[in-house]
Coordinates of C-alpha atoms in Angstrom, one line a residue:
Chain I
M18 CA 40.6 -11.1 3.9
T19 CA 43.9 -11.9 2.1
E20 CA 45.3 -8.8 3.6
S21 CA 47.8 -9.9 6.1
R22 CA 49.3 -6.7 7.3
D23 CA 47.7 -5.1 10.4
I24 CA 46.5 -1.7 11.0
V25 CA 48.8 -0.3 13.6
Y26 CA 47.1 1.8 16.2
R27 CA 48.1 3.2 19.5
P28 CA 46.2 4.8 22.3
R29 CA 47.3 8.3 23.3
G30 CA 49.2 8.4 26.5
R31 CA 49.1 5.6 29.0
I32 CA 46.0 3.5 29.5
S33 CA 44.9 1.8 32.6
G34 CA 43.7 -1.7 32.4
L35 CA 43.7 -5.1 34.0
R36 CA 44.5 -7.5 31.1
A37 CA 48.0 -7.7 29.9
G38 CA 48.3 -6.3 26.4
A39 CA 50.4 -4.3 24.0
H40 CA 49.9 -0.8 25.1
A41 CA 51.8 1.3 27.6
S42 CA 49.8 1.5 30.7
R43 CA 49.9 3.5 33.9
G44 CA 50.1 0.3 35.9
I45 CA 53.4 -0.5 37.5
G46 CA 54.3 -4.1 37.8
T47 CA 56.8 -6.9 37.3
F48 CA 56.9 -7.0 33.5
G49 CA 57.4 -4.5 30.8
T50 CA 59.9 -1.8 30.4
F51 CA 62.1 -0.6 33.2
R52 CA 60.6 2.4 35.1
D53 CA 62.5 3.1 38.3
Q54 CA 64.1 1.8 41.4
V55 CA 62.2 2.0 44.7
P56 CA 63.0 0.7 48.2
F57 CA 61.8 -2.8 48.8
M58 CA 59.1 -1.7 51.2
A59 CA 57.5 0.4 48.5
H60 CA 57.2 -2.5 46.1
P61 CA 57.8 -5.7 48.0
D62 CA 58.6 -8.0 45.1
A63 CA 61.5 -10.2 45.9
R64 CA 61.8 -11.5 42.3
R65 CA 62.8 -8.0 41.1
I66 CA 65.4 -7.1 43.7
D67 CA 68.1 -5.0 42.0
V68 CA 71.2 -6.6 43.3
R69 CA 73.7 -4.1 41.8
G70 CA 71.5 -1.2 42.9
T71 CA 71.3 -2.5 46.4
L72 CA 75.0 -2.9 46.7
R73 CA 75.7 0.6 45.3
D74 CA 73.1 2.2 47.6
P75 CA 74.9 4.4 50.2
F76 CA 72.0 4.0 52.7
E77 CA 72.1 0.2 52.3
A78 CA 68.5 0.0 51.5
T79 CA 67.2 -2.9 49.4
L80 CA 66.1 -1.6 46.0
V81 CA 63.5 -3.2 43.8
R82 CA 63.2 -2.5 40.0
R83 CA 59.7 -1.5 38.9
F84 CA 58.5 -2.0 35.4
Q85 CA 55.8 -0.3 33.3
Q86 CA 53.1 -2.7 32.5
R87 CA 51.5 -3.1 29.1
N88 CA 47.8 -3.6 29.0
A89 CA 45.1 -4.4 26.6
I90 CA 42.5 -1.9 25.5
D91 CA 39.0 -2.3 24.1
V92 CA 38.6 -0.9 20.6
Y93 CA 35.2 0.1 19.4
A94 CA 34.1 0.9 15.9
L95 CA 31.1 3.2 15.8
V96 CA 29.8 2.8 12.2
D97 CA 27.5 5.4 10.7
M98 CA 24.7 3.4 8.9
T99 CA 23.0 6.3 7.2
R100 CA 22.0 6.0 3.6
S101 CA 24.6 8.5 2.5
L102 CA 27.2 5.8 3.0
S103 CA 25.6 3.8 0.2
Y104 CA 27.1 6.3 -2.2
E105 CA 28.8 4.8 -5.1
G106 CA 31.6 6.6 -6.8
R107 CA 34.9 4.9 -7.5
A108 CA 33.8 2.4 -4.9
R109 CA 30.8 1.7 -2.7
K110 CA 31.4 3.5 0.6
Q111 CA 29.6 0.8 2.5
D112 CA 32.0 -1.8 1.1
L113 CA 34.9 0.3 2.2
V114 CA 33.5 0.5 5.7
A115 CA 33.0 -3.3 5.8
E116 CA 36.5 -3.9 4.6
L117 CA 38.0 -1.4 7.0
C118 CA 36.1 -2.8 10.0
G119 CA 37.1 -6.3 9.1
A120 CA 40.8 -5.3 8.8
L121 CA 40.5 -3.3 12.0
A122 CA 38.9 -6.2 13.9
R123 CA 41.6 -8.6 12.7
S124 CA 44.4 -6.2 13.7
V125 CA 42.8 -5.4 17.1
I126 CA 42.3 -9.1 18.0
R127 CA 45.7 -10.1 16.8
S128 CA 47.4 -7.5 18.9
G129 CA 45.5 -8.9 21.9
D130 CA 42.8 -6.2 22.3
R131 CA 39.1 -6.7 22.2
F132 CA 37.0 -5.4 19.3
A133 CA 33.4 -4.3 19.4
L134 CA 31.1 -2.9 16.7
I135 CA 28.2 -0.6 17.2
G136 CA 26.2 0.5 14.2
F137 CA 24.1 3.6 14.5
D138 CA 21.8 5.8 12.3
S139 CA 19.0 7.7 13.9
D140 CA 19.3 5.3 16.7
I141 CA 21.5 2.4 17.7
R142 CA 21.2 -0.5 15.2
P143 CA 20.7 -3.7 17.2
D144 CA 21.4 -5.8 14.1
C145 CA 24.8 -4.2 13.8
F146 CA 26.1 -4.7 17.2
I147 CA 28.9 -7.0 18.2
P148 CA 30.0 -6.9 21.9
P149 CA 33.7 -6.7 22.8
N150 CA 35.4 -10.0 22.1
R151 CA 38.8 -11.5 21.2
R152 CA 37.6 -14.3 18.9
L153 CA 39.8 -14.3 15.9
G154 CA 36.8 -15.4 13.8
S155 CA 34.8 -12.3 14.7
A156 CA 36.8 -10.3 12.2
V157 CA 35.1 -12.3 9.5
D158 CA 31.8 -11.9 11.2
V159 CA 32.2 -8.1 11.4
E160 CA 32.9 -7.9 7.7
A161 CA 30.1 -10.2 6.7
L162 CA 27.6 -8.4 8.9
L163 CA 28.5 -5.0 7.4
R164 CA 28.4 -6.3 3.9
Q165 CA 24.9 -7.6 4.3
A166 CA 23.6 -4.7 6.4
E167 CA 21.1 -2.3 5.0
W168 CA 22.3 1.3 5.0
R169 CA 19.0 2.9 5.4
G170 CA 19.4 5.6 8.0
R171 CA 18.0 9.0 7.4
D172 CA 20.2 10.8 9.9
A173 CA 23.0 10.1 12.3
K174 CA 21.4 11.2 15.6
G175 CA 22.2 7.8 17.1
L176 CA 25.9 8.9 17.5
H177 CA 25.0 10.4 20.8
D178 CA 23.3 7.2 22.1
A179 CA 26.1 5.0 20.8
A180 CA 28.6 7.3 22.6
R181 CA 26.6 7.0 25.8
R182 CA 26.9 3.2 25.7
L183 CA 30.6 3.4 26.1
G184 CA 31.0 4.0 29.8
G185 CA 33.7 2.9 32.0
R186 CA 37.3 2.6 31.2
R187 CA 39.0 4.5 28.4
K188 CA 38.6 2.9 25.1
I189 CA 39.8 3.6 21.6
V190 CA 36.8 4.6 19.6
F191 CA 36.9 4.7 15.8
V192 CA 34.0 6.7 14.4
V193 CA 33.6 5.6 10.8
S194 CA 31.4 7.9 8.8
D195 CA 31.4 10.2 5.7
F196 CA 30.8 13.1 8.2
L197 CA 28.1 14.6 6.0
L198 CA 26.3 15.5 9.2
P199 CA 25.4 18.7 10.9
L200 CA 28.3 20.1 12.8
D201 CA 26.4 20.5 16.1
L202 CA 25.4 16.9 16.0
L203 CA 29.1 16.0 15.5
E204 CA 30.1 18.2 18.3
A205 CA 27.6 16.7 20.7
G206 CA 28.8 13.2 19.7
C207 CA 32.4 14.2 20.3
E208 CA 31.4 15.7 23.7
A209 CA 29.9 12.4 24.7
L210 CA 33.0 10.5 23.6
S211 CA 35.5 12.8 25.1
Q212 CA 36.6 10.4 27.9
H213 CA 37.7 8.0 25.2
D214 CA 40.3 8.0 22.6
L215 CA 38.4 9.2 19.6
I216 CA 39.7 8.4 16.1
P217 CA 37.5 9.7 13.4
V218 CA 37.7 7.9 10.0
V219 CA 36.3 9.9 7.1
I220 CA 35.2 7.7 4.2
D221 CA 35.7 9.6 1.1
D222 CA 35.4 9.3 -2.7
S223 CA 37.4 11.1 -5.3
S224 CA 34.4 11.4 -7.5
E225 CA 32.9 13.8 -5.1
R226 CA 35.6 16.3 -5.6
S227 CA 38.3 15.8 -8.2
D228 CA 36.0 14.2 -10.7
L229 CA 33.5 17.1 -10.8
P230 CA 32.8 18.0 -14.4
D231 CA 33.6 21.5 -15.7
W232 CA 30.4 21.9 -17.7
G233 CA 27.0 20.3 -17.9
L234 CA 23.8 19.7 -16.1
L235 CA 23.9 17.5 -13.1
E236 CA 20.8 16.1 -11.4
L237 CA 21.7 15.2 -7.9
T238 CA 19.5 13.3 -5.5
D239 CA 20.2 13.3 -1.8
L240 CA 20.4 9.7 -0.6
E241 CA 19.0 10.6 2.8
T242 CA 16.3 13.2 2.2
L243 CA 15.6 12.2 -1.5
Q244 CA 15.7 15.9 -2.3
R245 CA 16.5 16.6 -5.9
K246 CA 18.7 19.3 -7.1
V247 CA 19.7 20.4 -10.6
V248 CA 23.1 21.9 -10.9
F249 CA 24.4 23.7 -13.9
M250 CA 28.1 23.0 -13.7
R251 CA 30.5 25.6 -15.0
P252 CA 34.1 26.4 -13.9
A253 CA 33.1 29.2 -11.6
L254 CA 30.6 27.1 -9.8
K255 CA 33.0 24.2 -9.6
R256 CA 35.5 26.5 -7.9
R257 CA 32.8 27.7 -5.5
W258 CA 31.7 24.1 -4.8
L259 CA 35.3 22.9 -4.0
A260 CA 35.9 26.0 -1.9
Q261 CA 32.8 25.4 0.1
E262 CA 33.6 21.7 0.5
A263 CA 37.1 22.5 1.7
E264 CA 35.6 24.9 4.2
R265 CA 33.1 22.3 5.4
R266 CA 35.9 19.8 5.9
A267 CA 38.0 22.4 7.7
G268 CA 35.2 23.0 10.0
I269 CA 34.8 19.3 10.8
R270 CA 38.6 19.0 11.2
R271 CA 38.6 21.9 13.7
I272 CA 35.9 20.2 15.8
L273 CA 37.7 16.9 15.7
L274 CA 41.0 18.4 16.6
R275 CA 39.5 20.0 19.6
F276 CA 38.3 16.6 20.8
G277 CA 41.3 14.5 19.9
R278 CA 42.9 13.7 16.7
A279 CA 42.9 14.7 13.1
P280 CA 40.7 12.5 11.1
V281 CA 41.9 9.5 9.1
L282 CA 41.0 9.9 5.5
I283 CA 40.1 6.9 3.4
T284 CA 39.6 7.7 -0.3
D285 CA 38.4 5.1 -2.8
V286 CA 40.4 2.1 -1.4
I287 CA 41.5 0.7 1.9
D288 CA 45.2 1.0 2.1
V289 CA 46.3 -0.5 5.4
D290 CA 49.7 1.1 5.4
L291 CA 48.4 4.5 4.7
I292 CA 45.9 4.2 7.5
S293 CA 48.6 3.1 9.9
R294 CA 50.7 6.0 8.9
Q295 CA 47.9 8.4 9.4
L296 CA 47.2 6.9 12.8
M297 CA 50.7 7.2 13.9
E298 CA 50.9 10.8 12.7
A299 CA 47.7 11.9 14.3
Chain A
M5 CA -9.9 34.9 -27.1
N6 CA -12.8 32.5 -26.7
L7 CA -11.2 29.1 -26.8
A8 CA -12.9 25.8 -27.2
V9 CA -11.9 22.3 -28.0
D10 CA -13.4 19.6 -30.2
R11 CA -12.7 16.6 -27.9
P12 CA -13.0 17.8 -24.3
W13 CA -12.5 14.3 -22.9
V14 CA -8.9 14.3 -24.1
L15 CA -8.2 17.2 -21.6
L16 CA -8.4 14.6 -18.8
A17 CA -4.9 13.7 -19.9
L18 CA -3.8 17.2 -18.6
V19 CA -3.2 15.4 -15.3
L20 CA -0.1 13.9 -17.0
A21 CA 1.4 17.4 -17.1
M22 CA 1.9 17.1 -13.4
L23 CA 4.4 14.3 -13.9
P24 CA 7.5 16.5 -14.4
L25 CA 6.9 18.0 -10.9
M26 CA 7.4 14.5 -9.5
F27 CA 9.8 12.9 -11.8
S28 CA 12.7 14.1 -13.8
A29 CA 13.8 13.2 -17.3
H30 CA 17.4 13.3 -16.3
R31 CA 19.4 10.4 -14.9
E32 CA 20.1 11.2 -11.4
T33 CA 23.4 11.1 -9.6
R34 CA 22.9 10.1 -6.0
V35 CA 25.1 11.8 -3.5
G36 CA 25.4 11.6 0.2
S37 CA 24.1 15.1 0.7
V38 CA 23.0 17.9 -1.6
S39 CA 24.0 20.4 1.0
V40 CA 27.5 20.3 -0.3
V41 CA 26.4 22.0 -3.4
P42 CA 26.7 25.8 -3.2
A43 CA 23.6 27.9 -3.6
D44 CA 23.3 28.9 -7.2
P45 CA 20.4 31.0 -8.6
L46 CA 21.3 30.1 -12.2
S47 CA 21.0 26.4 -11.5
T48 CA 17.7 26.9 -9.7
L49 CA 16.4 28.9 -12.7
I50 CA 17.5 26.2 -15.1
A51 CA 15.9 23.6 -13.0
W52 CA 12.6 25.4 -13.0
T53 CA 12.9 26.2 -16.7
L54 CA 13.3 22.5 -17.5
R55 CA 10.5 21.5 -15.2
G56 CA 8.2 24.2 -16.6
S57 CA 9.1 23.3 -20.1
A58 CA 8.2 19.7 -19.5
V59 CA 4.9 20.6 -18.0
A60 CA 4.2 23.0 -20.8
A61 CA 5.2 20.5 -23.5
I62 CA 2.9 17.8 -22.1
A63 CA 0.1 20.2 -21.6
L64 CA 0.4 21.6 -25.1
V65 CA 0.5 18.2 -26.7
V66 CA -2.6 17.2 -24.8
A67 CA -4.3 20.4 -25.8
A68 CA -3.3 19.9 -29.4
L69 CA -4.7 16.4 -29.3
A70 CA -8.0 17.8 -28.0
G71 CA -8.3 20.0 -31.1
P72 CA -8.3 23.6 -29.9
Y73 CA -9.9 26.4 -31.8
R74 CA -10.8 30.0 -31.3
V75 CA -14.5 30.3 -31.7
G76 CA -15.9 32.5 -34.4
Q77 CA -16.9 35.9 -33.0
I78 CA -18.3 39.3 -33.8
V79 CA -15.8 42.1 -33.4
S80 CA -16.5 45.8 -33.4
R81 CA -13.9 47.8 -35.2
A82 CA -13.4 51.5 -35.7
G83 CA -12.2 53.1 -38.9
E84 CA -11.7 56.5 -40.4
G85 CA -13.4 57.3 -43.7
A86 CA -16.7 56.1 -44.9
Q87 CA -18.6 53.1 -45.9
V88 CA -18.3 53.2 -49.7
V89 CA -20.2 51.0 -51.9
I90 CA -18.7 50.9 -55.4
L91 CA -21.5 50.3 -57.8
L92 CA -20.2 49.3 -61.2
D93 CA -22.0 49.3 -64.5
R94 CA -21.4 46.0 -66.1
S95 CA -23.3 46.6 -69.3
G96 CA -21.6 45.6 -72.6
S97 CA -20.6 49.2 -73.5
M98 CA -18.1 49.2 -70.6
N99 CA -15.9 46.9 -72.6
D100 CA -15.4 49.6 -75.2
T101 CA -12.8 52.3 -75.1
F102 CA -13.5 55.9 -74.3
A103 CA -13.7 56.3 -78.1
G104 CA -16.5 53.9 -78.3
R105 CA -14.5 51.2 -80.0
T106 CA -13.5 47.7 -79.1
P107 CA -10.1 48.0 -77.5
A108 CA -7.2 47.3 -80.0
G109 CA -3.5 47.6 -79.5
G110 CA -2.5 49.8 -76.5
E111 CA -6.0 51.2 -75.8
E112 CA -7.7 50.2 -72.6
S113 CA -11.4 49.7 -72.2
K114 CA -13.5 51.8 -69.9
A115 CA -13.9 48.9 -67.6
L116 CA -10.1 48.3 -67.5
A117 CA -9.3 52.0 -66.8
T118 CA -11.9 52.1 -64.1
K119 CA -10.6 49.0 -62.5
R120 CA -7.0 50.3 -62.5
L121 CA -8.0 53.6 -60.9
L122 CA -10.4 52.1 -58.4
R123 CA -7.7 49.8 -57.2
D124 CA -5.6 52.8 -56.4
F125 CA -8.5 54.5 -54.7
V126 CA -9.0 51.4 -52.5
G127 CA -5.3 51.2 -51.7
R128 CA -5.1 54.8 -50.7
R129 CA -7.9 54.6 -48.1
P130 CA -6.8 51.9 -45.5
H131 CA -9.6 52.5 -43.0
D132 CA -12.6 52.6 -45.3
L133 CA -15.1 50.0 -45.6
F134 CA -15.7 49.1 -49.2
G135 CA -18.5 47.1 -50.6
V136 CA -18.8 46.2 -54.3
A137 CA -22.0 45.7 -56.3
A138 CA -22.5 45.6 -60.0
F139 CA -25.5 45.9 -62.2
S140 CA -26.5 45.1 -65.7
T141 CA -29.7 43.4 -66.4
S142 CA -30.1 42.7 -62.7
P143 CA -28.0 43.8 -59.8
M144 CA -25.2 41.6 -58.4
L145 CA -23.9 41.6 -54.8
V146 CA -20.2 41.2 -55.3
L147 CA -18.8 41.9 -51.8
P148 CA -20.6 43.2 -48.6
P149 CA -18.8 46.1 -46.9
T150 CA -15.5 45.0 -45.4
D151 CA -12.1 46.5 -44.5
H152 CA -10.3 43.5 -46.1
H153 CA -9.0 45.5 -49.0
D154 CA -7.5 42.4 -50.7
A155 CA -11.0 41.1 -51.1
V156 CA -12.2 44.5 -52.3
R157 CA -9.4 44.7 -54.9
A158 CA -10.2 41.1 -56.0
A159 CA -13.8 42.1 -56.5
I160 CA -12.8 45.1 -58.5
D161 CA -10.4 43.0 -60.6
A162 CA -13.3 40.7 -61.4
S163 CA -15.3 43.6 -62.8
D164 CA -13.7 43.8 -66.2
R165 CA -15.1 40.5 -67.4
P166 CA -17.3 41.1 -70.4
G167 CA -20.7 42.3 -69.3
L168 CA -24.2 41.9 -70.4
D169 CA -26.5 44.1 -72.4
F170 CA -28.8 46.1 -70.3
T171 CA -28.4 48.8 -67.7
N172 CA -30.9 48.5 -64.9
M173 CA -29.6 51.3 -62.8
A174 CA -32.5 51.6 -60.4
R175 CA -32.2 48.1 -59.1
G176 CA -28.5 48.5 -58.8
L177 CA -28.9 51.6 -56.7
G178 CA -31.4 49.7 -54.6
M179 CA -29.0 46.9 -54.1
A180 CA -26.2 49.3 -53.1
L181 CA -28.4 51.0 -50.6
S182 CA -29.5 47.7 -49.1
M183 CA -25.9 47.0 -48.2
F184 CA -25.9 49.8 -45.6
A185 CA -27.3 49.4 -42.2
A186 CA -30.2 51.8 -41.7
D187 CA -30.0 51.8 -37.9
H188 CA -26.5 53.3 -37.5
P189 CA -26.9 57.0 -37.7
D190 CA -23.2 57.6 -36.9
E191 CA -22.0 55.7 -40.0
H192 CA -21.3 57.7 -43.1
H193 CA -22.4 56.1 -46.3
A194 CA -21.4 56.9 -49.8
I195 CA -22.2 55.3 -53.1
L196 CA -19.7 55.6 -56.0
L197 CA -21.7 54.9 -59.1
V198 CA -19.5 54.2 -62.1
S199 CA -21.4 54.1 -65.3
D200 CA -21.0 55.0 -69.0
G201 CA -24.5 55.6 -70.0
G202 CA -27.7 57.2 -68.7
A203 CA -30.5 54.9 -67.9
V204 CA -34.1 55.7 -67.7
I205 CA -35.5 55.3 -64.2
E206 CA -39.2 54.9 -64.1
T207 CA -41.2 57.5 -62.2
H208 CA -42.6 55.1 -59.6
L209 CA -39.1 53.8 -59.0
Q210 CA -37.8 57.4 -58.7
D211 CA -40.1 57.9 -55.7
Q212 CA -39.0 54.7 -54.1
L213 CA -35.3 55.6 -54.6
R214 CA -35.8 59.0 -53.0
A215 CA -37.4 57.4 -50.0
E216 CA -34.6 54.8 -49.7
F217 CA -31.8 57.4 -50.0
R218 CA -33.4 59.4 -47.3
K219 CA -33.6 56.4 -45.1
F220 CA -30.0 55.3 -45.6
K221 CA -28.6 58.8 -45.9
A222 CA -26.0 57.9 -48.5
D223 CA -23.9 60.4 -50.4
L224 CA -23.9 59.8 -54.0
F225 CA -21.0 60.2 -56.4
F226 CA -21.8 59.7 -60.0
L227 CA -18.8 59.0 -62.2
F228 CA -20.0 59.3 -65.7
L229 CA -17.6 57.8 -68.2
R230 CA -18.6 59.7 -71.3
T231 CA -17.9 58.0 -74.6
A232 CA -16.5 60.4 -77.2
G233 CA -19.3 61.7 -79.4
S234 CA -22.1 60.7 -77.1
R235 CA -24.2 63.2 -75.2
G236 CA -22.9 64.5 -71.9
M237 CA -24.7 65.0 -68.6
F238 CA -24.4 68.8 -68.8
D239 CA -25.2 69.4 -72.4
K240 CA -27.9 71.9 -73.1
P241 CA -30.8 70.2 -74.8
G242 CA -31.7 71.2 -78.3
P243 CA -35.3 72.0 -79.1
G244 CA -37.5 68.9 -78.8
E245 CA -34.8 66.9 -77.3
D246 CA -35.6 67.6 -73.6
T247 CA -37.0 64.1 -72.9
P248 CA -35.6 61.3 -70.8
R249 CA -35.5 59.0 -73.7
A250 CA -33.5 61.4 -75.8
M251 CA -31.1 62.6 -73.1
P252 CA -31.0 60.0 -70.4
E253 CA -27.8 61.3 -68.8
R254 CA -29.1 64.8 -68.4
F255 CA -32.3 63.5 -66.8
L256 CA -30.5 61.1 -64.6
N257 CA -28.4 64.0 -63.3
L258 CA -31.5 66.1 -62.7
F259 CA -33.2 63.2 -60.8
F260 CA -30.1 62.7 -58.6
Q261 CA -30.2 66.3 -57.7
T262 CA -33.7 65.9 -56.3
L263 CA -32.7 63.0 -54.0
G264 CA -32.1 65.3 -51.1
V265 CA -28.7 63.8 -50.3
P266 CA -25.2 65.2 -51.0
Y267 CA -24.6 64.5 -54.6
R268 CA -21.6 65.2 -56.9
A269 CA -21.4 64.3 -60.5
F270 CA -18.2 63.9 -62.5
Q271 CA -18.1 63.5 -66.2
A272 CA -14.9 61.8 -67.4
E273 CA -13.9 61.5 -71.0
N274 CA -10.5 59.8 -70.5
P275 CA -8.6 58.0 -67.8
D276 CA -7.0 61.2 -66.4
Q277 CA -10.4 62.8 -65.7
V278 CA -11.5 59.6 -64.0
A279 CA -8.4 59.8 -61.8
D280 CA -9.2 63.5 -60.9
A281 CA -12.8 62.6 -60.0
I282 CA -11.6 59.8 -57.7
D283 CA -9.1 62.2 -56.0
Q284 CA -12.0 64.6 -55.3
I285 CA -14.1 61.8 -53.8
D286 CA -11.1 60.9 -51.7
E287 CA -10.9 64.4 -50.3
L288 CA -14.6 64.5 -49.4
E289 CA -15.1 61.3 -47.6
R290 CA -13.3 61.4 -44.3
F291 CA -15.5 60.6 -41.3
P292 CA -15.1 58.3 -38.3
I293 CA -16.9 55.0 -38.6
T294 CA -17.5 51.9 -36.6
Y295 CA -18.4 48.7 -38.1
V296 CA -18.9 45.1 -37.0
E297 CA -17.1 42.1 -38.4
R298 CA -17.5 38.4 -38.0
L299 CA -14.3 36.5 -37.5
P300 CA -14.4 32.9 -38.6
R301 CA -13.4 30.0 -36.3
R302 CA -9.7 29.5 -36.2
D303 CA -8.0 26.2 -35.6
L304 CA -5.2 26.4 -33.1
T305 CA -3.9 22.8 -33.3
G306 CA -0.8 23.7 -35.3
L307 CA 0.0 26.6 -32.9
A308 CA -0.2 24.2 -29.9
Y309 CA 2.1 21.7 -31.6
A310 CA 4.5 24.4 -32.5
L311 CA 4.7 25.7 -29.0
A312 CA 5.1 22.2 -27.6
C313 CA 7.9 21.7 -30.1
V314 CA 9.7 24.8 -28.8
F315 CA 9.4 23.5 -25.2
T316 CA 10.6 20.0 -26.3
V317 CA 13.6 21.6 -27.9
V318 CA 14.4 23.2 -24.5
L319 CA 14.1 19.8 -22.9
V320 CA 16.3 18.1 -25.5
A321 CA 18.9 20.8 -25.0
G322 CA 18.8 20.1 -21.3
K323 CA 19.2 16.4 -22.0
L324 CA 22.2 17.0 -24.3
L325 CA 23.9 19.0 -21.6
E326 CA 23.5 16.3 -19.0
V327 CA 26.6 15.0 -17.3
R328 CA 27.1 12.5 -14.4
L329 CA 29.5 12.5 -11.6
V330 CA 30.5 8.9 -12.0
T331 CA 30.7 7.0 -15.3
G332 CA 31.2 3.3 -15.5
A333 CA 30.8 0.8 -12.8
G334 CA 29.2 3.0 -10.2
A335 CA 26.7 4.5 -12.6
A336 CA 24.2 1.6 -13.0
K337 CA 22.1 1.4 -9.9
A338 CA 19.0 0.1 -8.4
P339 CA 16.3 2.6 -7.6
V340 CA 16.7 4.6 -4.5
G341 CA 13.7 3.2 -2.8
A342 CA 14.8 -0.4 -3.3
T343 CA 16.2 -0.6 0.2
A344 CA 14.1 1.0 3.1

């Protein structure tokens, strides 16, 4: 919680909302950045009469300046609570998730938006649910809740249910997961979230790829299915493994790009600036 | 293979051999999903090899602890040749040379020469069954018919010990005949009688022997080691000498001819002639034979431990090849089932 810099995020396009906030909105009002001039009757706001414009107008109509409003948006974090997130490589993925959500909650609330957390595994996790709010203290709550939570899910089928909960106005939805899930499930989840601004966050660990040994016997256990697998590592297999992994990631990326943005990659540590940059580039 | 164990209750521990199917000796690396690993037949093969080796190692150790053995059994074998009983004269005169003297210098006694030549004879005929009997004052059963030629050669080796006085050939022949089985008409029997002197066989014994020879259908080869200067089997008797007491060899030969079985007599006066005689016998005796052998109980504990050791070496090799994805802080973990 010593991190003072904020994660910078921005919804795509213009949002619509009621509460004043930091994001460009479709709403036209009295505050914000200058948009256009209209006749007084179209926007009868005497405080914003454009005196120079009115004098210059050949038709002697009274002109009013209109401004683009800035509104607040709700930011939801959908957190994958399956057991595969308890993987420990360079770091524990669940700690990364907790830290990320804490930082995100703090940033969101400080920029005047509301933050909500929904945990899901094979269903929605009622113990990991924080409704949208703007309490600054809730960032601490989010992080504490996620640090104590049990990551025990066997599959991520609850993504769809969680997505269905987010009705109404457009929201920014961070889906935080390791994305080790079936592609059709991911696609269905993205479908359900398509009215929102989806930002996938892939929690990653370098030990899963760059640290693979060249030689030796690995005994792997699947955290979710508890399936065991012995792998005899050798350079050729390592190449095949990495190629297949790259292919899988490319497939996930293709799906995500179809529904919104390229995923934000988090590897080993939470680097706020790096996350912000990725969010801006996406 | 009829297998049995000394301590059957130990075999209850064979249940333990199922453990490797559930647990692994390797330290696991827990990953989010094993589906990221490409399909690899070699890895699968190695996995099953290790698993199978672990099962086999445990099962074999348990089996070894139970004290396995192969039960003694009766095996029927087939050979080519004949059942030959070598009947050796062990009377004192066999210790002399062919010249009738006590061996001195480079001379070899009759017993020693016979021994040397018989050893060759046994070695040349791998499929024969040889039995060895000896006689002097009374007959001695040295070795029942067997195809273990090492044992036969050892028995022949033992035949040049200094012998006793008398020559009781009739009882020796009886003993030799009794070593054959009378109820196997397909077997071919031969008796190789090696002797250096005639012996008188009583008349009532002669009748008995004839009956026995007919019953057992044994060919008889008589290898007569003639001492220089003594009477031969084929010498013409002088006047008044035609009695068994005076010319035992001649009468022995005549008696053998009346046995009603194939009979060859060889008279040898030096080692070369003995060798010729043995070659001829070698030519004659070639028949298919079947015989029965008793195999003793054989302990298999050592074998079980050796095999278990082989499988254990495989497991150790697997353990030495073990690597982990993450070393250091992330490596020490609580068991998987600790949550849930």
